[in-house]
mmCIF file of N, CA, C and O in Angstrom:
data_model
loop_
_atom_site.group_PDB
_atom_site.id
_atom_site.type_symbol
_atom_site.label_atom_id
_atom_site.label_comp_id
_atom_site.label_asym_id
_atom_site.label_seq_id
_atom_site.Cartn_x
_atom_site.Cartn_y
_atom_site.Cartn_z
ATOM 1 N N MET A 1 2.554 0.676 7.364
ATOM 2 C CA MET A 1 3.371 -0.094 6.438
ATOM 3 C C MET A 1 3.821 0.863 5.327
ATOM 4 O O MET A 1 3.008 1.561 4.742
ATOM 5 N N THR A 2 5.098 0.881 5.076
ATOM 6 C CA THR A 2 5.637 1.736 4.020
ATOM 7 C C THR A 2 5.384 1.093 2.650
ATOM 8 O O THR A 2 5.086 -0.116 2.576
ATOM 9 N N PRO A 3 5.526 1.878 1.580
ATOM 10 C CA PRO A 3 5.382 1.277 0.250
ATOM 11 C C PRO A 3 6.355 0.115 0.018
ATOM 12 O O PRO A 3 5.984 -0.892 -0.574
ATOM 13 N N GLN A 4 7.572 0.238 0.527
ATOM 14 C CA GLN A 4 8.557 -0.829 0.352
ATOM 15 C C GLN A 4 8.127 -2.081 1.108
ATOM 16 O O GLN A 4 8.271 -3.201 0.598
ATOM 17 N N GLU A 5 7.615 -1.912 2.328
ATOM 18 C CA GLU A 5 7.155 -3.056 3.113
ATOM 19 C C GLU A 5 5.934 -3.718 2.468
ATOM 20 O O GLU A 5 5.809 -4.936 2.469
ATOM 21 N N PHE A 6 5.056 -2.889 1.909
ATOM 22 C CA PHE A 6 3.865 -3.408 1.239
ATOM 23 C C PHE A 6 4.275 -4.283 0.056
ATOM 24 O O PHE A 6 3.799 -5.408 -0.092
ATOM 25 N N LYS A 7 5.196 -3.776 -0.752
ATOM 26 C CA LYS A 7 5.657 -4.535 -1.921
ATOM 27 C C LYS A 7 6.383 -5.807 -1.493
ATOM 28 O O LYS A 7 6.170 -6.879 -2.073
ATOM 29 N N ALA A 8 7.219 -5.709 -0.460
ATOM 30 C CA ALA A 8 7.948 -6.879 0.026
ATOM 31 C C ALA A 8 6.977 -7.945 0.537
ATOM 32 O O ALA A 8 7.185 -9.141 0.301
ATOM 33 N N ALA A 9 5.905 -7.530 1.202
ATOM 34 C CA ALA A 9 4.914 -8.485 1.700
ATOM 35 C C ALA A 9 4.207 -9.173 0.535
ATOM 36 O O ALA A 9 4.016 -10.396 0.555
ATOM 37 N N ARG A 10 3.828 -8.400 -0.476
ATOM 38 C CA ARG A 10 3.169 -8.987 -1.650
ATOM 39 C C ARG A 10 4.092 -10.002 -2.315
ATOM 40 O O ARG A 10 3.682 -11.119 -2.652
ATOM 41 N N GLU A 11 5.344 -9.631 -2.487
ATOM 42 C CA GLU A 11 6.305 -10.528 -3.128
ATOM 43 C C GLU A 11 6.574 -11.763 -2.271
ATOM 44 O O GLU A 11 6.734 -12.860 -2.802
ATOM 45 N N ALA A 12 6.615 -11.597 -0.945
ATOM 46 C CA ALA A 12 6.832 -12.744 -0.049
ATOM 47 C C ALA A 12 5.689 -13.744 -0.160
ATOM 48 O O ALA A 12 5.892 -14.948 -0.001
ATOM 49 N N LEU A 13 4.491 -13.237 -0.459
ATOM 50 C CA LEU A 13 3.330 -14.113 -0.635
ATOM 51 C C LEU A 13 3.293 -14.737 -2.033
ATOM 52 O O LEU A 13 2.462 -15.591 -2.309
ATOM 53 N N GLY A 14 4.180 -14.282 -2.908
ATOM 54 C CA GLY A 14 4.225 -14.816 -4.264
ATOM 55 C C GLY A 14 3.077 -14.337 -5.134
ATOM 56 O O GLY A 14 2.689 -15.034 -6.075
ATOM 57 N N LEU A 15 2.547 -13.151 -4.839
ATOM 58 C CA LEU A 15 1.409 -12.621 -5.588
ATOM 59 C C LEU A 15 1.846 -11.509 -6.528
ATOM 60 O O LEU A 15 2.696 -10.689 -6.176
ATOM 61 N N SER A 16 1.232 -11.477 -7.688
ATOM 62 C CA SER A 16 1.431 -10.346 -8.595
ATOM 63 C C SER A 16 0.513 -9.215 -8.149
ATOM 64 O O SER A 16 -0.403 -9.411 -7.335
ATOM 65 N N ALA A 17 0.742 -8.026 -8.683
ATOM 66 C CA ALA A 17 -0.135 -6.893 -8.374
ATOM 67 C C ALA A 17 -1.560 -7.203 -8.824
ATOM 68 O O ALA A 17 -2.527 -6.847 -8.145
ATOM 69 N N SER A 18 -1.695 -7.899 -9.928
ATOM 70 C CA SER A 18 -3.019 -8.268 -10.434
ATOM 71 C C SER A 18 -3.723 -9.246 -9.484
ATOM 72 O O SER A 18 -4.915 -9.092 -9.206
ATOM 73 N N GLN A 19 -2.996 -10.247 -9.010
ATOM 74 C CA GLN A 19 -3.584 -11.220 -8.087
ATOM 75 C C GLN A 19 -3.993 -10.560 -6.763
ATOM 76 O O GLN A 19 -5.076 -10.821 -6.244
ATOM 77 N N LEU A 20 -3.134 -9.684 -6.246
ATOM 78 C CA LEU A 20 -3.473 -8.995 -5.011
ATOM 79 C C LEU A 20 -4.657 -8.059 -5.234
ATOM 80 O O LEU A 20 -5.533 -7.938 -4.379
ATOM 81 N N GLY A 21 -4.701 -7.428 -6.401
ATOM 82 C CA GLY A 21 -5.841 -6.584 -6.730
ATOM 83 C C GLY A 21 -7.147 -7.361 -6.727
ATOM 84 O O GLY A 21 -8.167 -6.874 -6.234
ATOM 85 N N THR A 22 -7.126 -8.577 -7.239
ATOM 86 C CA THR A 22 -8.322 -9.428 -7.224
ATOM 87 C C THR A 22 -8.737 -9.740 -5.791
ATOM 88 O O THR A 22 -9.913 -9.642 -5.438
ATOM 89 N N ILE A 23 -7.778 -10.097 -4.951
ATOM 90 C CA ILE A 23 -8.070 -10.423 -3.561
ATOM 91 C C ILE A 23 -8.667 -9.223 -2.832
ATOM 92 O O ILE A 23 -9.619 -9.348 -2.065
ATOM 93 N N LEU A 24 -8.116 -8.032 -3.095
ATOM 94 C CA LEU A 24 -8.551 -6.815 -2.405
ATOM 95 C C LEU A 24 -9.671 -6.070 -3.132
ATOM 96 O O LEU A 24 -10.084 -5.008 -2.672
ATOM 97 N N SER A 25 -10.124 -6.608 -4.258
ATOM 98 C CA SER A 25 -11.125 -5.919 -5.096
ATOM 99 C C SER A 25 -10.647 -4.513 -5.443
ATOM 100 O O SER A 25 -11.364 -3.526 -5.299
ATOM 101 N N THR A 26 -9.401 -4.455 -5.894
ATOM 102 C CA THR A 26 -8.735 -3.193 -6.209
ATOM 103 C C THR A 26 -8.037 -3.324 -7.557
ATOM 104 O O THR A 26 -7.500 -4.371 -7.881
ATOM 105 N N ASP A 27 -8.027 -2.256 -8.294
ATOM 106 C CA ASP A 27 -7.345 -2.234 -9.586
ATOM 107 C C ASP A 27 -5.840 -2.451 -9.373
ATOM 108 O O ASP A 27 -5.257 -1.855 -8.461
ATOM 109 N N PRO A 28 -5.191 -3.278 -10.194
ATOM 110 C CA PRO A 28 -3.747 -3.495 -10.057
ATOM 111 C C PRO A 28 -2.938 -2.195 -10.157
ATOM 112 O O PRO A 28 -1.876 -2.083 -9.548
ATOM 113 N N ARG A 29 -3.447 -1.222 -10.900
ATOM 114 C CA ARG A 29 -2.740 0.069 -10.987
ATOM 115 C C ARG A 29 -2.689 0.746 -9.617
ATOM 116 O O ARG A 29 -1.709 1.404 -9.281
ATOM 117 N N THR A 30 -3.742 0.572 -8.837
ATOM 118 C CA THR A 30 -3.761 1.139 -7.489
ATOM 119 C C THR A 30 -2.721 0.450 -6.616
ATOM 120 O O THR A 30 -2.015 1.109 -5.846
ATOM 121 N N ILE A 31 -2.599 -0.866 -6.755
ATOM 122 C CA ILE A 31 -1.579 -1.611 -6.009
ATOM 123 C C ILE A 31 -0.202 -1.050 -6.343
ATOM 124 O O ILE A 31 0.606 -0.782 -5.453
ATOM 125 N N ARG A 32 0.068 -0.846 -7.624
ATOM 126 C CA ARG A 32 1.368 -0.315 -8.042
ATOM 127 C C ARG A 32 1.584 1.102 -7.506
ATOM 128 O O ARG A 32 2.703 1.468 -7.135
ATOM 129 N N LYS A 33 0.526 1.909 -7.430
ATOM 130 C CA LYS A 33 0.659 3.261 -6.859
ATOM 131 C C LYS A 33 0.986 3.190 -5.375
ATOM 132 O O LYS A 33 1.770 3.983 -4.872
ATOM 133 N N TRP A 34 0.382 2.224 -4.656
ATOM 134 C CA TRP A 34 0.687 2.057 -3.235
ATOM 135 C C TRP A 34 2.139 1.649 -3.042
ATOM 136 O O TRP A 34 2.740 1.945 -2.020
ATOM 137 N N GLU A 35 2.704 0.940 -4.014
ATOM 138 C CA GLU A 35 4.078 0.458 -3.905
ATOM 139 C C GLU A 35 5.106 1.473 -4.411
ATOM 140 O O GLU A 35 6.293 1.303 -4.162
ATOM 141 N N ALA A 36 4.652 2.510 -5.100
ATOM 142 C CA ALA A 36 5.566 3.512 -5.646
ATOM 143 C C ALA A 36 6.166 4.328 -4.503
ATOM 144 O O ALA A 36 5.468 4.741 -3.583
ATOM 145 N N GLU A 37 7.461 4.543 -4.564
ATOM 146 C CA GLU A 37 8.137 5.275 -3.499
ATOM 147 C C GLU A 37 8.018 6.781 -3.668
ATOM 148 O O GLU A 37 7.920 7.497 -2.680
ATOM 149 N N HIS A 38 8.072 7.247 -4.883
ATOM 150 C CA HIS A 38 8.053 8.684 -5.137
ATOM 151 C C HIS A 38 7.290 8.940 -6.425
ATOM 152 O O HIS A 38 6.957 8.030 -7.163
ATOM 153 N N GLY A 39 7.053 10.195 -6.669
ATOM 154 C CA GLY A 39 6.433 10.573 -7.934
ATOM 155 C C GLY A 39 5.000 11.005 -7.761
ATOM 156 O O GLY A 39 4.393 10.837 -6.705
ATOM 157 N N GLY A 40 4.448 11.541 -8.831
ATOM 158 C CA GLY A 40 3.099 12.074 -8.794
ATOM 159 C C GLY A 40 2.027 11.041 -8.581
ATOM 160 O O GLY A 40 0.957 11.343 -8.073
ATOM 161 N N SER A 41 2.275 9.786 -8.981
ATOM 162 C CA SER A 41 1.231 8.765 -8.842
ATOM 163 C C SER A 41 1.338 7.994 -7.525
ATOM 164 O O SER A 41 0.490 7.170 -7.227
ATOM 165 N N ALA A 42 2.375 8.270 -6.726
ATOM 166 C CA ALA A 42 2.555 7.546 -5.474
ATOM 167 C C ALA A 42 1.506 7.977 -4.456
ATOM 168 O O ALA A 42 1.117 9.132 -4.391
ATOM 169 N N ARG A 43 1.022 7.022 -3.700
ATOM 170 C CA ARG A 43 0.128 7.312 -2.574
ATOM 171 C C ARG A 43 0.370 6.254 -1.514
ATOM 172 O O ARG A 43 0.767 5.141 -1.836
ATOM 173 N N PRO A 44 0.153 6.579 -0.247
ATOM 174 C CA PRO A 44 0.424 5.585 0.797
ATOM 175 C C PRO A 44 -0.509 4.388 0.687
ATOM 176 O O PRO A 44 -1.653 4.532 0.249
ATOM 177 N N PRO A 45 -0.023 3.211 1.066
ATOM 178 C CA PRO A 45 -0.883 2.025 1.019
ATOM 179 C C PRO A 45 -2.110 2.199 1.918
ATOM 180 O O PRO A 45 -2.042 2.805 2.978
ATOM 181 N N ASN A 46 -3.211 1.658 1.471
ATOM 182 C CA ASN A 46 -4.450 1.690 2.232
ATOM 183 C C ASN A 46 -4.255 0.910 3.534
ATOM 184 O O ASN A 46 -3.780 -0.228 3.507
ATOM 185 N N PRO A 47 -4.632 1.484 4.688
ATOM 186 C CA PRO A 47 -4.428 0.780 5.962
ATOM 187 C C PRO A 47 -5.154 -0.566 6.048
ATOM 188 O O PRO A 47 -4.639 -1.509 6.648
ATOM 189 N N ILE A 48 -6.330 -0.663 5.462
ATOM 190 C CA ILE A 48 -7.060 -1.940 5.495
ATOM 191 C C ILE A 48 -6.342 -2.974 4.640
ATOM 192 O O ILE A 48 -6.219 -4.136 5.024
ATOM 193 N N ALA A 49 -5.837 -2.555 3.482
ATOM 194 C CA ALA A 49 -5.077 -3.470 2.629
ATOM 195 C C ALA A 49 -3.827 -3.955 3.355
ATOM 196 O O ALA A 49 -3.459 -5.135 3.262
ATOM 197 N N CYS A 50 -3.192 -3.069 4.112
ATOM 198 C CA CYS A 50 -2.011 -3.462 4.890
ATOM 199 C C CYS A 50 -2.381 -4.523 5.922
ATOM 200 O O CYS A 50 -1.655 -5.500 6.110
ATOM 201 N N ARG A 51 -3.510 -4.350 6.582
ATOM 202 C CA ARG A 51 -3.945 -5.307 7.595
ATOM 203 C C ARG A 51 -4.228 -6.669 6.952
ATOM 204 O O ARG A 51 -3.842 -7.703 7.488
ATOM 205 N N VAL A 52 -4.872 -6.669 5.794
ATOM 206 C CA VAL A 52 -5.161 -7.926 5.096
ATOM 207 C C VAL A 52 -3.852 -8.610 4.697
ATOM 208 O O VAL A 52 -3.709 -9.834 4.840
ATOM 209 N N LEU A 53 -2.873 -7.833 4.220
ATOM 210 C CA LEU A 53 -1.569 -8.414 3.880
ATOM 211 C C LEU A 53 -0.928 -9.051 5.115
ATOM 212 O O LEU A 53 -0.353 -10.145 5.027
ATOM 213 N N GLU A 54 -1.027 -8.378 6.261
ATOM 214 C CA GLU A 54 -0.475 -8.945 7.491
ATOM 215 C C GLU A 54 -1.165 -10.264 7.841
ATOM 216 O O GLU A 54 -0.503 -11.226 8.252
ATOM 217 N N TRP A 55 -2.471 -10.332 7.674
ATOM 218 C CA TRP A 55 -3.206 -11.574 7.931
ATOM 219 C C TRP A 55 -2.740 -12.681 6.992
ATOM 220 O O TRP A 55 -2.571 -13.826 7.401
ATOM 221 N N MET A 56 -2.552 -12.328 5.711
ATOM 222 C CA MET A 56 -2.119 -13.337 4.743
ATOM 223 C C MET A 56 -0.709 -13.813 5.051
ATOM 224 O O MET A 56 -0.400 -14.998 4.895
ATOM 225 N N LEU A 57 0.163 -12.910 5.513
ATOM 226 C CA LEU A 57 1.510 -13.323 5.915
ATOM 227 C C LEU A 57 1.458 -14.274 7.106
ATOM 228 O O LEU A 57 2.322 -15.135 7.261
ATOM 229 N N ALA A 58 0.424 -14.124 7.940
ATOM 230 C CA ALA A 58 0.255 -14.995 9.110
ATOM 231 C C ALA A 58 -0.431 -16.314 8.767
ATOM 232 O O ALA A 58 -0.596 -17.172 9.637
ATOM 233 N N GLY A 59 -0.839 -16.484 7.496
ATOM 234 C CA GLY A 59 -1.396 -17.761 7.075
ATOM 235 C C GLY A 59 -2.818 -17.732 6.553
ATOM 236 O O GLY A 59 -3.303 -18.729 6.028
ATOM 237 N N TYR A 60 -3.525 -16.622 6.695
ATOM 238 C CA TYR A 60 -4.900 -16.532 6.195
ATOM 239 C C TYR A 60 -4.898 -16.570 4.672
ATOM 240 O O TYR A 60 -4.083 -15.917 4.025
ATOM 241 N N ARG A 61 -5.806 -17.352 4.103
ATOM 242 C CA ARG A 61 -5.959 -17.422 2.651
ATOM 243 C C ARG A 61 -7.420 -17.161 2.309
ATOM 244 O O ARG A 61 -8.287 -17.991 2.603
ATOM 245 N N PRO A 62 -7.714 -16.020 1.698
ATOM 246 C CA PRO A 62 -9.099 -15.700 1.346
ATOM 247 C C PRO A 62 -9.588 -16.585 0.203
ATOM 248 O O PRO A 62 -8.786 -17.209 -0.503
ATOM 249 N N PRO A 63 -10.903 -16.637 -0.011
ATOM 250 C CA PRO A 63 -11.451 -17.473 -1.092
ATOM 251 C C PRO A 63 -10.913 -17.081 -2.476
ATOM 252 O O PRO A 63 -10.853 -17.911 -3.366
ATOM 253 N N GLU A 64 -10.499 -15.833 -2.632
ATOM 254 C CA GLU A 64 -9.992 -15.359 -3.935
ATOM 255 C C GLU A 64 -8.535 -15.733 -4.167
ATOM 256 O O GLU A 64 -7.970 -15.376 -5.206
ATOM 257 N N TRP A 65 -7.923 -16.441 -3.236
ATOM 258 C CA TRP A 65 -6.503 -16.810 -3.355
ATOM 259 C C TRP A 65 -6.295 -17.598 -4.644
ATOM 260 O O TRP A 65 -7.071 -18.514 -4.950
ATOM 261 N N PRO A 66 -5.252 -17.282 -5.418
ATOM 262 C CA PRO A 66 -5.020 -18.004 -6.667
ATOM 263 C C PRO A 66 -4.739 -19.486 -6.431
ATOM 264 O O PRO A 66 -3.989 -19.839 -5.523
ATOM 265 N N GLN A 67 -5.369 -20.305 -7.226
ATOM 266 C CA GLN A 67 -5.179 -21.753 -7.125
ATOM 267 C C GLN A 67 -3.917 -22.147 -7.887
ATOM 268 O O GLN A 67 -3.622 -21.595 -8.931
ATOM 269 N N PRO A 68 -3.171 -23.145 -7.369
ATOM 270 C CA PRO A 68 -1.935 -23.573 -8.058
ATOM 271 C C PRO A 68 -2.208 -24.242 -9.381
ATOM 272 O O PRO A 68 -3.240 -24.672 -9.697
#
């Protein structure tokens, strides 16, 4: 999953970087670095985080999912 696809998936789920960070037990700054396309702070998205995003796009909702 590319950084652009990762960000698009997060946005399609309606989650902020902070909310996704809570679900993944990851700092929101790390989420933003995974989504960065270029620059010194950019790094590829974590493969496990990508898999979890794919599961959530397919309908899985973890216990940490934000309540409406």
